[in-house]
Coordinates of C-alpha atoms in Angstrom, one line a residue:
Chain E
M285 CA 0.0 0.0 0.0
T286 CA 2.7 2.5 1.0
E287 CA 4.6 1.5 -2.2
I288 CA 1.6 2.5 -4.3
L289 CA 1.3 5.8 -2.4
D290 CA 4.9 6.5 -2.9
F291 CA 4.6 5.8 -6.6
L292 CA 1.7 8.2 -6.8
R293 CA 3.4 10.8 -4.7
E294 CA 6.9 10.7 -5.9
P295 CA 6.6 12.9 -9.0
F296 CA 5.0 15.7 -7.0
S297 CA 7.5 15.7 -4.1
L298 CA 9.9 17.9 -6.1
E299 CA 9.4 21.6 -6.2
F300 CA 9.7 22.0 -10.0
M301 CA 7.0 19.4 -10.5
Q302 CA 4.8 21.2 -7.9
R303 CA 5.3 24.5 -9.8
G304 CA 4.5 22.7 -13.1
L305 CA 1.4 21.2 -11.6
I306 CA 0.1 24.4 -10.3
A307 CA 0.7 26.1 -13.6
A308 CA -0.9 23.3 -15.6
V309 CA -3.9 23.2 -13.3
L310 CA -4.5 27.0 -13.5
V311 CA -4.1 26.9 -17.3
S312 CA -6.5 24.0 -17.7
I313 CA -9.2 25.7 -15.6
V314 CA -9.1 28.9 -17.6
A315 CA -8.8 27.0 -20.9
A316 CA -11.9 25.0 -20.1
V317 CA -14.0 28.2 -19.3
V318 CA -12.8 30.2 -22.3
G319 CA -12.7 27.0 -24.5
S320 CA -16.4 26.4 -23.8
F321 CA -17.1 29.4 -25.9
V322 CA -14.5 28.3 -28.5
V323 CA -16.3 24.9 -28.9
L324 CA -19.8 26.3 -28.9
K325 CA -19.1 29.0 -31.4
G326 CA -16.9 26.8 -33.7
M327 CA -13.9 29.0 -33.1
A328 CA -11.3 26.2 -33.1
F329 CA -9.4 27.9 -36.0
V330 CA -9.0 31.1 -33.9
G331 CA -7.7 28.9 -31.0
D332 CA -5.1 27.4 -33.4
A333 CA -4.3 30.7 -35.0
L334 CA -3.6 32.8 -31.9
P335 CA -0.8 30.6 -30.4
H336 CA 0.9 30.7 -33.8
A337 CA 0.4 34.4 -34.1
S338 CA 1.9 34.9 -30.6
F339 CA 5.2 33.6 -32.0
G340 CA 5.6 36.9 -33.9
G341 CA 5.4 38.7 -30.5
V342 CA 7.8 36.3 -28.9
A343 CA 10.3 36.8 -31.7
V344 CA 10.1 40.6 -31.5
A345 CA 10.6 40.4 -27.7
F346 CA 13.5 38.1 -28.2
V347 CA 15.2 40.4 -30.7
I348 CA 14.8 43.6 -28.6
G349 CA 15.6 41.7 -25.4
A350 CA 12.2 42.1 -23.7
N351 CA 10.2 39.6 -21.7
L352 CA 9.1 36.8 -24.0
Q353 CA 5.9 36.1 -22.1
L354 CA 4.8 39.7 -22.5
G355 CA 5.8 39.5 -26.2
A356 CA 3.6 36.4 -26.6
A357 CA 0.7 38.1 -24.8
I358 CA 0.9 41.2 -27.0
G359 CA 1.3 39.2 -30.1
A360 CA -1.8 37.1 -29.4
L361 CA -3.9 40.1 -28.2
L362 CA -3.1 42.3 -31.2
S363 CA -3.8 39.4 -33.6
A364 CA -7.1 38.6 -31.9
L365 CA -8.2 42.3 -32.2
A366 CA -7.0 42.5 -35.8
I367 CA -9.0 39.4 -36.7
G368 CA -12.1 40.8 -35.1
F369 CA -11.6 44.2 -36.7
I370 CA -11.2 42.8 -40.3
A371 CA -14.0 40.2 -39.9
R372 CA -16.4 42.9 -38.6
R373 CA -16.0 45.0 -41.7
G374 CA -17.6 42.0 -43.5
L375 CA -15.4 42.4 -46.6
V376 CA -13.7 39.0 -46.2
R377 CA -14.9 35.9 -44.5
Y378 CA -14.0 35.3 -40.8
D379 CA -11.7 32.3 -41.5
T380 CA -9.9 34.3 -44.3
A381 CA -9.2 37.1 -41.8
I382 CA -7.8 34.6 -39.3
G383 CA -5.6 32.9 -41.9
I384 CA -4.1 36.1 -43.1
I385 CA -3.4 37.6 -39.7
F386 CA -1.9 34.6 -38.0
L387 CA 0.4 33.6 -40.8
A388 CA 1.6 37.2 -41.2
S389 CA 2.5 37.3 -37.5
F390 CA 4.0 33.8 -37.6
A391 CA 6.1 34.6 -40.7
L392 CA 7.3 37.8 -38.9
G393 CA 8.5 35.5 -36.1
I394 CA 10.3 33.2 -38.5
L395 CA 11.9 36.1 -40.3
L396 CA 13.2 37.6 -37.1
V397 CA 14.4 34.3 -35.6
S398 CA 16.2 33.4 -38.9
R399 CA 18.4 36.4 -38.4
Q400 CA 19.6 35.1 -35.0
R401 CA 22.9 33.3 -34.9
S402 CA 21.9 31.0 -32.1
Y403 CA 18.4 29.7 -31.4
T404 CA 18.1 29.5 -27.7
V405 CA 16.2 27.0 -25.7
D406 CA 14.0 29.8 -24.4
L407 CA 12.5 30.4 -27.8
F408 CA 11.9 26.7 -28.5
S409 CA 10.2 26.2 -25.2
F410 CA 7.4 28.3 -26.7
V411 CA 7.0 25.9 -29.6
F412 CA 6.8 22.7 -27.5
G413 CA 6.0 24.0 -24.0
S414 CA 8.2 23.6 -21.0
V415 CA 5.9 23.1 -18.0
L416 CA 8.8 21.8 -15.9
A417 CA 10.8 24.9 -16.4
V418 CA 8.1 27.2 -14.9
T419 CA 9.4 29.5 -12.2
W420 CA 7.5 30.8 -9.2
N421 CA 7.4 34.2 -11.0
D422 CA 5.7 32.5 -13.9
V423 CA 3.2 30.9 -11.6
W424 CA 2.3 34.2 -10.1
I425 CA 1.8 35.8 -13.5
I426 CA -0.3 32.8 -14.7
L427 CA -2.4 33.1 -11.5
A428 CA -3.0 36.8 -11.9
V429 CA -4.0 36.6 -15.6
S430 CA -6.2 33.5 -14.9
L431 CA -8.0 35.3 -12.1
G432 CA -8.5 38.3 -14.4
I433 CA -10.0 36.1 -17.1
L434 CA -12.3 34.3 -14.7
L435 CA -13.3 37.7 -13.2
F436 CA -14.2 39.0 -16.7
V437 CA -16.3 35.9 -17.5
G438 CA -18.0 36.1 -14.1
L439 CA -18.9 39.8 -14.4
F440 CA -20.0 39.7 -18.0
Y441 CA -21.4 36.1 -18.0
K442 CA -24.9 37.2 -18.9
E443 CA -23.7 39.3 -21.8
M444 CA -21.3 36.7 -23.1
L445 CA -23.9 34.0 -22.9
F446 CA -26.5 36.0 -24.8
T447 CA -24.0 37.1 -27.4
A448 CA -22.8 33.6 -28.0
Y449 CA -26.3 32.1 -28.1
D450 CA -28.2 34.6 -30.2
P451 CA -26.2 37.7 -31.3
T452 CA -29.1 39.2 -33.3
M453 CA -31.5 39.2 -30.4
A454 CA -28.8 40.3 -28.0
A455 CA -28.1 43.3 -30.1
A456 CA -31.8 44.1 -30.4
T457 CA -32.2 44.2 -26.7
G458 CA -29.2 46.5 -26.3
I459 CA -26.4 44.1 -25.2
P460 CA -23.1 45.5 -26.5
V461 CA -22.5 42.6 -28.8
A462 CA -19.5 44.0 -30.6
A463 CA -17.7 44.7 -27.3
M464 CA -18.5 41.1 -26.1
Q465 CA -17.2 39.6 -29.4
Y466 CA -13.9 41.5 -29.1
G467 CA -13.8 40.7 -25.4
L468 CA -14.0 37.0 -26.2
L469 CA -11.3 37.2 -28.8
A470 CA -9.1 39.0 -26.2
L471 CA -9.8 36.4 -23.6
I472 CA -8.8 33.6 -26.0
G473 CA -5.6 35.6 -26.7
L474 CA -4.8 36.0 -23.0
T475 CA -5.6 32.3 -22.3
V476 CA -3.3 31.3 -25.1
A477 CA -0.5 33.6 -23.8
V478 CA -0.6 32.0 -20.3
A479 CA -1.0 28.5 -21.7
L480 CA 1.9 28.7 -24.1
Q481 CA 4.5 28.1 -21.5
V482 CA 2.8 25.0 -20.3
L483 CA 1.7 23.5 -23.5
G484 CA 3.6 25.2 -26.4
I485 CA 2.3 26.8 -29.6
V486 CA 1.4 23.5 -31.2
L487 CA -0.6 22.0 -28.4
V488 CA -2.5 24.9 -26.8
L489 CA -5.5 24.4 -29.0
A490 CA -6.0 20.9 -27.6
M491 CA -6.7 22.2 -24.1
L492 CA -9.0 24.9 -25.4
V493 CA -11.1 22.3 -27.3
A494 CA -10.8 18.8 -25.8
P495 CA -12.0 19.3 -22.2
P496 CA -15.0 21.5 -23.1
A497 CA -15.9 19.2 -26.0
T498 CA -15.8 16.3 -23.5
A499 CA -18.0 18.3 -21.1
Q500 CA -20.4 19.2 -23.9
L501 CA -21.2 15.5 -24.4
L502 CA -22.0 15.1 -20.7
T503 CA -23.8 18.3 -19.7
R504 CA -26.8 20.5 -20.7
S505 CA -26.0 24.0 -19.4
L506 CA -23.1 26.3 -20.0
P507 CA -21.9 26.6 -16.4
A508 CA -22.0 22.8 -16.1
M509 CA -20.0 22.5 -19.3
M510 CA -17.4 24.9 -18.0
A511 CA -17.1 23.1 -14.6
V512 CA -16.9 19.6 -16.1
G513 CA -14.4 20.9 -18.7
A514 CA -12.3 22.3 -15.9
V515 CA -12.4 19.0 -14.0
V516 CA -11.4 17.1 -17.1
G517 CA -8.6 19.6 -17.8
V518 CA -7.2 19.4 -14.2
L519 CA -7.3 15.6 -14.2
S520 CA -5.5 15.5 -17.6
S521 CA -2.9 17.9 -16.2
I522 CA -2.3 15.7 -13.1
A523 CA -2.3 12.4 -15.0
G524 CA -0.2 13.9 -17.8
L525 CA 2.5 15.2 -15.5
F526 CA 2.5 11.8 -13.7
I527 CA 3.0 9.9 -16.9
A528 CA 5.7 12.3 -18.1
W529 CA 7.6 11.8 -14.9
H530 CA 7.5 8.0 -14.8
A531 CA 7.8 7.4 -18.5
D532 CA 10.2 10.3 -19.1
V533 CA 8.2 11.8 -22.0
S534 CA 7.1 15.3 -22.9
A535 CA 4.7 16.6 -20.3
S536 CA 2.7 18.8 -22.6
A537 CA 2.2 15.9 -25.0
A538 CA 1.2 13.6 -22.2
I539 CA -1.4 16.1 -20.8
V540 CA -3.0 16.6 -24.3
L541 CA -3.1 12.8 -24.9
V542 CA -4.8 12.2 -21.6
A543 CA -7.4 14.9 -22.4
T544 CA -8.0 13.4 -25.8
G545 CA -8.5 10.0 -24.0
F546 CA -11.2 11.6 -21.8
F547 CA -12.9 12.9 -25.0
A548 CA -12.8 9.5 -26.6
L549 CA -14.2 7.9 -23.5
A550 CA -17.1 10.5 -23.3
L551 CA -17.8 9.9 -26.9
A552 CA -18.1 6.2 -26.4
L553 CA -19.9 6.2 -23.1
S554 CA -22.1 9.3 -23.3
P555 CA -25.7 8.2 -22.8
R556 CA -26.9 10.9 -25.1
Q557 CA -24.6 9.9 -27.9
G558 CA -26.6 9.6 -31.1
I559 CA -29.3 11.8 -29.7
L560 CA -26.9 14.7 -29.5
A561 CA -26.1 14.3 -33.2
K562 CA -29.8 14.9 -33.9
L563 CA -30.0 17.9 -31.7
R564 CA -27.5 19.7 -33.9
Q565 CA -30.1 20.1 -36.6
P566 CA -33.5 21.8 -36.3
I567 CA -36.1 19.2 -35.7
T568 CA -38.3 18.6 -38.7
D569 CA -41.7 17.0 -38.6
E570 CA -40.5 13.7 -39.9
D571 CA -37.9 13.5 -37.2
E572 CA -40.4 14.2 -34.5
A573 CA -41.7 10.7 -33.9
E574 CA -38.3 9.1 -34.0
F575 CA -36.9 11.8 -31.8
T576 CA -39.6 11.4 -29.1
N577 CA -38.8 7.6 -29.0
G578 CA -35.2 8.4 -28.0
R579 CA -36.1 11.4 -25.8
D580 CA -35.2 10.0 -22.4
P581 CA -31.6 9.2 -22.4
A582 CA -31.8 7.7 -18.9
E583 CA -34.1 5.1 -20.2
A584 CA -32.7 4.6 -23.7
G585 CA -29.0 4.7 -22.9
H586 CA -28.6 2.2 -20.1
T587 CA -26.9 -0.5 -22.1
T588 CA -23.9 1.9 -22.7
G589 CA -23.7 3.0 -19.0
Chain R
M239 CA -49.1 63.7 -33.8
S240 CA -50.4 60.2 -34.4
N241 CA -51.4 57.4 -32.2
A242 CA -50.2 54.6 -34.4
A243 CA -48.1 51.8 -32.8
V244 CA -45.8 51.8 -35.8
E245 CA -45.4 54.5 -38.4
V246 CA -42.9 53.9 -41.2
A247 CA -42.5 56.8 -43.6
G248 CA -40.4 56.9 -46.8
L249 CA -38.0 54.3 -45.7
W250 CA -35.0 53.3 -47.9
A251 CA -32.5 50.7 -46.8
G252 CA -30.1 48.2 -48.2
Y253 CA -26.7 46.5 -48.2
N254 CA -23.7 48.0 -50.0
R255 CA -25.3 49.0 -53.3
H256 CA -28.2 46.6 -53.2
T257 CA -31.5 48.2 -52.4
A258 CA -33.6 46.0 -50.1
L259 CA -36.4 48.5 -49.3
R260 CA -37.5 51.4 -51.5
D261 CA -39.7 54.1 -50.2
V262 CA -41.6 51.9 -47.7
S263 CA -44.5 53.6 -45.8
F264 CA -47.2 52.1 -43.7
T265 CA -48.8 52.4 -40.3
I266 CA -49.9 49.8 -37.8
E267 CA -52.7 50.6 -35.3
P268 CA -52.1 49.7 -31.6
G269 CA -53.6 46.4 -30.4
C270 CA -53.8 44.7 -33.8
L271 CA -52.3 41.5 -35.2
A272 CA -50.6 42.7 -38.4
G273 CA -49.0 40.6 -41.1
L274 CA -45.9 41.5 -43.1
V275 CA -46.4 39.4 -46.2
G276 CA -44.0 38.9 -49.2
P277 CA -41.9 36.3 -50.9
N278 CA -38.4 35.4 -49.7
G279 CA -35.9 38.2 -50.4
S280 CA -38.7 40.8 -50.4
G281 CA -37.0 42.8 -47.6
K282 CA -39.1 41.6 -44.6
S283 CA -36.1 40.8 -42.4
T284 CA -34.4 44.0 -43.4
L285 CA -37.5 46.0 -42.4
M286 CA -37.6 44.3 -39.0
K287 CA -33.9 45.0 -38.5
V288 CA -34.4 48.6 -39.3
M289 CA -37.3 48.8 -36.9
L290 CA -35.2 47.2 -34.2
G291 CA -32.3 49.6 -34.8
L292 CA -30.0 46.7 -35.9
H293 CA -29.7 48.1 -39.4
Q294 CA -29.2 51.7 -40.5
S295 CA -31.7 53.0 -43.0
W296 CA -30.6 55.2 -45.8
R297 CA -33.5 57.5 -45.7
G298 CA -36.9 57.8 -44.0
A299 CA -38.2 57.5 -40.5
V300 CA -39.5 54.8 -38.1
R301 CA -41.7 55.9 -35.3
I302 CA -42.8 53.5 -32.5
F303 CA -45.7 54.7 -30.3
D304 CA -45.0 58.2 -31.5
K305 CA -41.4 58.1 -30.4
D306 CA -38.3 58.1 -32.7
G307 CA -37.3 54.5 -33.5
K308 CA -33.8 55.1 -32.0
E309 CA -35.3 56.0 -28.6
Y310 CA -37.2 52.7 -28.7
K311 CA -34.1 50.6 -29.3
G312 CA -34.0 47.6 -27.0
R313 CA -37.6 47.9 -26.1
I314 CA -39.3 46.0 -28.9
G315 CA -40.0 42.3 -28.3
Y316 CA -38.5 40.3 -31.1
T317 CA -38.3 36.7 -32.3
P318 CA -35.6 36.2 -35.0
Q319 CA -35.8 33.7 -37.8
F320 CA -35.7 30.2 -36.5
E321 CA -32.7 29.1 -38.6
L322 CA -30.6 31.8 -37.0
I323 CA -30.7 30.1 -33.7
D324 CA -28.3 27.5 -32.5
W325 CA -30.4 24.7 -31.1
A326 CA -27.4 22.6 -30.0
F327 CA -26.4 25.4 -27.5
P328 CA -26.5 24.1 -23.9
V329 CA -29.2 26.3 -22.5
T330 CA -32.6 25.4 -21.0
A331 CA -35.9 26.8 -22.1
Y332 CA -35.9 28.9 -18.9
D333 CA -32.4 30.2 -19.6
V334 CA -33.6 31.4 -23.0
V335 CA -36.7 33.2 -21.7
L336 CA -34.7 34.9 -18.9
M337 CA -32.5 36.3 -21.7
G338 CA -35.4 38.5 -22.6
R339 CA -34.7 40.4 -19.3
Y340 CA -31.0 40.9 -20.0
G341 CA -31.2 44.0 -22.1
K342 CA -33.2 45.9 -19.4
L343 CA -30.8 44.9 -16.6
G344 CA -27.7 46.8 -17.8
L345 CA -24.1 45.6 -17.8
V346 CA -22.8 43.2 -15.1
R347 CA -26.1 43.2 -13.1
R348 CA -27.7 39.9 -12.4
P349 CA -31.3 39.0 -12.9
T350 CA -33.4 39.9 -9.8
K351 CA -36.2 38.0 -8.2
R352 CA -38.6 40.1 -10.2
D353 CA -36.9 39.2 -13.5
H354 CA -37.3 35.5 -12.6
E355 CA -41.0 36.1 -11.9
I356 CA -41.5 37.8 -15.2
A357 CA -39.7 34.9 -17.1
M358 CA -41.8 32.4 -15.2
Q359 CA -45.1 34.3 -16.1
A360 CA -44.0 34.4 -19.8
L361 CA -43.4 30.7 -19.8
E362 CA -46.8 30.1 -18.2
R363 CA -48.4 32.4 -20.8
V364 CA -47.2 30.2 -23.6
G365 CA -47.9 27.0 -21.8
M366 CA -44.3 25.9 -21.4
A367 CA -43.8 26.3 -17.6
D368 CA -43.7 22.6 -17.0
R369 CA -41.0 22.0 -19.6
R370 CA -38.8 24.9 -18.6
Q371 CA -35.8 22.8 -17.4
R372 CA -35.6 21.0 -20.8
G373 CA -32.6 21.7 -23.0
I374 CA -33.9 23.8 -25.9
G375 CA -32.6 21.1 -28.3
E376 CA -34.8 18.5 -26.7
L377 CA -38.0 20.4 -27.4
S378 CA -40.2 20.0 -30.5
G379 CA -40.3 22.6 -33.2
G380 CA -43.6 24.1 -31.9
E381 CA -42.3 24.2 -28.3
Q382 CA -39.1 25.9 -29.4
R383 CA -41.1 28.6 -31.1
R384 CA -43.2 29.0 -27.9
V385 CA -40.1 29.5 -25.9
L386 CA -39.0 32.2 -28.3
V387 CA -42.4 33.9 -28.0
A388 CA -42.1 33.7 -24.2
R389 CA -38.6 35.4 -24.5
A390 CA -40.2 38.2 -26.5
L391 CA -43.0 38.5 -23.9
A392 CA -40.4 38.7 -21.1
Q393 CA -39.1 41.9 -22.7
E394 CA -42.4 43.4 -21.5
S395 CA -42.9 45.4 -24.6
D396 CA -46.2 46.6 -26.1
L397 CA -44.9 45.8 -29.6
L398 CA -43.7 42.3 -30.6
L399 CA -42.0 41.5 -34.0
F400 CA -41.9 38.0 -35.2
D401 CA -39.8 36.9 -38.2
E402 CA -41.3 33.9 -39.9
P403 CA -42.6 32.2 -36.7
L404 CA -44.6 29.7 -38.7
A405 CA -41.9 28.5 -41.0
G406 CA -40.9 24.8 -40.7
V407 CA -43.6 23.5 -38.2
D408 CA -46.5 21.3 -39.0
A409 CA -50.1 22.5 -39.5
T410 CA -51.1 21.7 -35.9
A411 CA -48.2 23.6 -34.4
Q412 CA -48.9 26.5 -36.8
H413 CA -52.5 26.6 -35.7
D414 CA -51.6 26.6 -32.0
L415 CA -49.0 29.3 -32.6
L416 CA -51.5 31.5 -34.4
R417 CA -54.0 31.0 -31.6
L418 CA -51.3 32.1 -29.1
L419 CA -50.7 35.2 -31.2
E420 CA -54.4 36.0 -31.3
E421 CA -54.6 35.6 -27.5
L422 CA -51.7 38.0 -27.1
R423 CA -53.5 40.5 -29.2
V424 CA -56.5 40.1 -26.9
D425 CA -54.1 40.8 -24.0
G426 CA -53.5 44.2 -25.6
Q427 CA -50.3 43.6 -27.5
T428 CA -49.5 44.9 -30.9
L429 CA -48.0 42.1 -33.0
F430 CA -46.3 42.4 -36.4
V431 CA -45.6 39.0 -38.0
A432 CA -43.5 38.5 -41.1
T433 CA -44.5 35.5 -43.2
H434 CA -44.4 34.2 -46.7
D435 CA -47.0 31.6 -45.9
L436 CA -50.4 32.7 -47.3
S437 CA -52.5 29.8 -46.0
C438 CA -53.2 31.3 -42.6
V439 CA -52.9 35.0 -43.2
A440 CA -56.3 36.0 -44.5
A441 CA -58.2 34.4 -41.7
N442 CA -56.0 35.5 -38.8
F443 CA -54.5 38.9 -39.4
D444 CA -56.3 42.2 -39.0
H445 CA -54.0 44.3 -41.1
V446 CA -51.6 43.2 -43.7
V447 CA -48.6 44.9 -45.4
L448 CA -47.8 43.4 -48.7
L449 CA -44.1 43.9 -49.3
N450 CA -41.8 43.3 -52.3
R451 CA -39.0 45.7 -51.8
S452 CA -41.6 48.4 -51.8
V453 CA -45.1 48.3 -50.3
V454 CA -47.5 46.8 -52.8
A455 CA -50.5 47.5 -50.5
F456 CA -51.5 47.8 -46.9
G457 CA -54.8 47.8 -45.2
R458 CA -57.4 45.4 -43.8
A459 CA -56.7 41.8 -44.7
E460 CA -59.8 41.3 -46.7
E461 CA -59.1 44.5 -48.7
V462 CA -55.5 43.6 -49.7
F463 CA -56.0 39.9 -50.2
T464 CA -57.1 40.2 -53.8
E465 CA -55.6 38.1 -56.7
E466 CA -54.3 41.2 -58.3
L467 CA -52.4 42.5 -55.3
L468 CA -51.0 39.1 -54.4
S469 CA -49.9 38.4 -57.9
K470 CA -48.1 41.8 -57.8
T471 CA -46.4 40.9 -54.5
F472 CA -45.4 37.3 -55.2
Q473 CA -45.2 37.6 -59.0
R474 CA -44.1 34.2 -60.4
H475 CA -44.1 32.6 -56.9
L476 CA -47.9 32.7 -56.6
L477 CA -50.1 29.8 -57.7
V478 CA -53.8 30.4 -57.7
L479 CA -55.9 27.3 -57.6
P480 CA -59.3 27.8 -59.2
G481 CA -62.3 26.7 -57.2
E482 CA -65.4 27.9 -55.6
D483 CA -63.4 30.0 -53.3
R484 CA -60.1 30.9 -54.9
T485 CA -57.2 29.5 -53.0
F486 CA -53.9 31.2 -52.9
V487 CA -50.8 29.0 -52.5
G488 CA -47.6 30.8 -51.6
P489 CA -44.1 29.8 -52.4

């Protein structure tokens, strides 16, 4: 018994693992809350674009000798606002605006880095993440930004919910829809900026999408989706770090794969699976009878549970 | 001075260079169930968006209860087109109706006990109180429309706009919805309902605005529902079935 406990405890007895764990847990909570909007609004492309776009900011910071985290945050925020601005003009499609902006910023990053004689580890930790190199200073910054993001969502929850659900009606009743849409983009940008250090550019999207998508299969309200998503994210972080320690593999990759595993599990075991697929389309008269037959998942889905 | 619920005068509006509404003028009396009838693409949604202050007109004026339309922004009850709503979104029927209160609350402020009461009354009014904790995606098409009507009621406005509330539901649900709209008129509401469905209009609406970019006719339903005016409104889309009573079949 004590051997098992030691095996479980061992990785987290070291200070750098504790720091990494705290950072990963904070990031996965924020990513689940903000990621719920990303999943519901089909904004995964933004979630992929902003980490890449932040690389431009990191490179600029690197060249001028400024703080790389700050560079990443500014890069992600400016790109988020530029995407929103171009898309709101309505002259090009949303995904086109995203593609242009993020690749411009990413290319700027490559251009600047290609001029450097030596690529430092620092720079590459942004590409693949370096959760185990997180300092206490980083943890405080992640904590402060995370609290800020959660505070914003808490204060403007009603406006963000209405804007996400039905922007036309929200605007008609006087909700500042444009401000909320920019606000959401900025929140995604900030989430990406704090998540970069833990997960790296390539893997940030996974934590914005996989835990909320898992939660969506299991819940029926937005607050529940956020909460379950956060639990899935936190469990993935703990399990991922644990696996990384014992198997000596990349922590960020392990976290993402555990989260993906949770999603696959939910997809397979969700009692509402199959019914959910129907809910995505407006119900037509022909569907009605069939739909009513499968209405009560508690009754219909017992074989899978 | 006028005591009309809605007074639209010389309204022009469009998108980029495309004109969607040309010189539209009509009035709606308070306490009536008025139809806005025209084929798809005739400018019905644009007209509603201008009335709601969501789309800027080029010229002309909208007056609501003798006030400038801009002063009335956020105070008109509204039900958008059904297809524009995300039915997979994780919200309950109750959540959706409570959203009708959000605009009045102001930023940051949470719904009060009174807002919850109003939402509950609206749900009761449309007969959906017992199903309020259902996810909106789990409701039938007719029930989903009732929830949207309840949300418009929760706005506590004297004027309600409906954009194609009857589209895509079966005849029974259409009948029930129309009865609900008539009951609301009896309650003293002014209702303005956009539809391209002619089958129910003549019998149910007091006043009708026939629209195809410009106003073809407006007045009492029995006056404007003539073959000539409907042909002019729907053009090729209209099929007239000969019979003892002529039957009009819309697009």
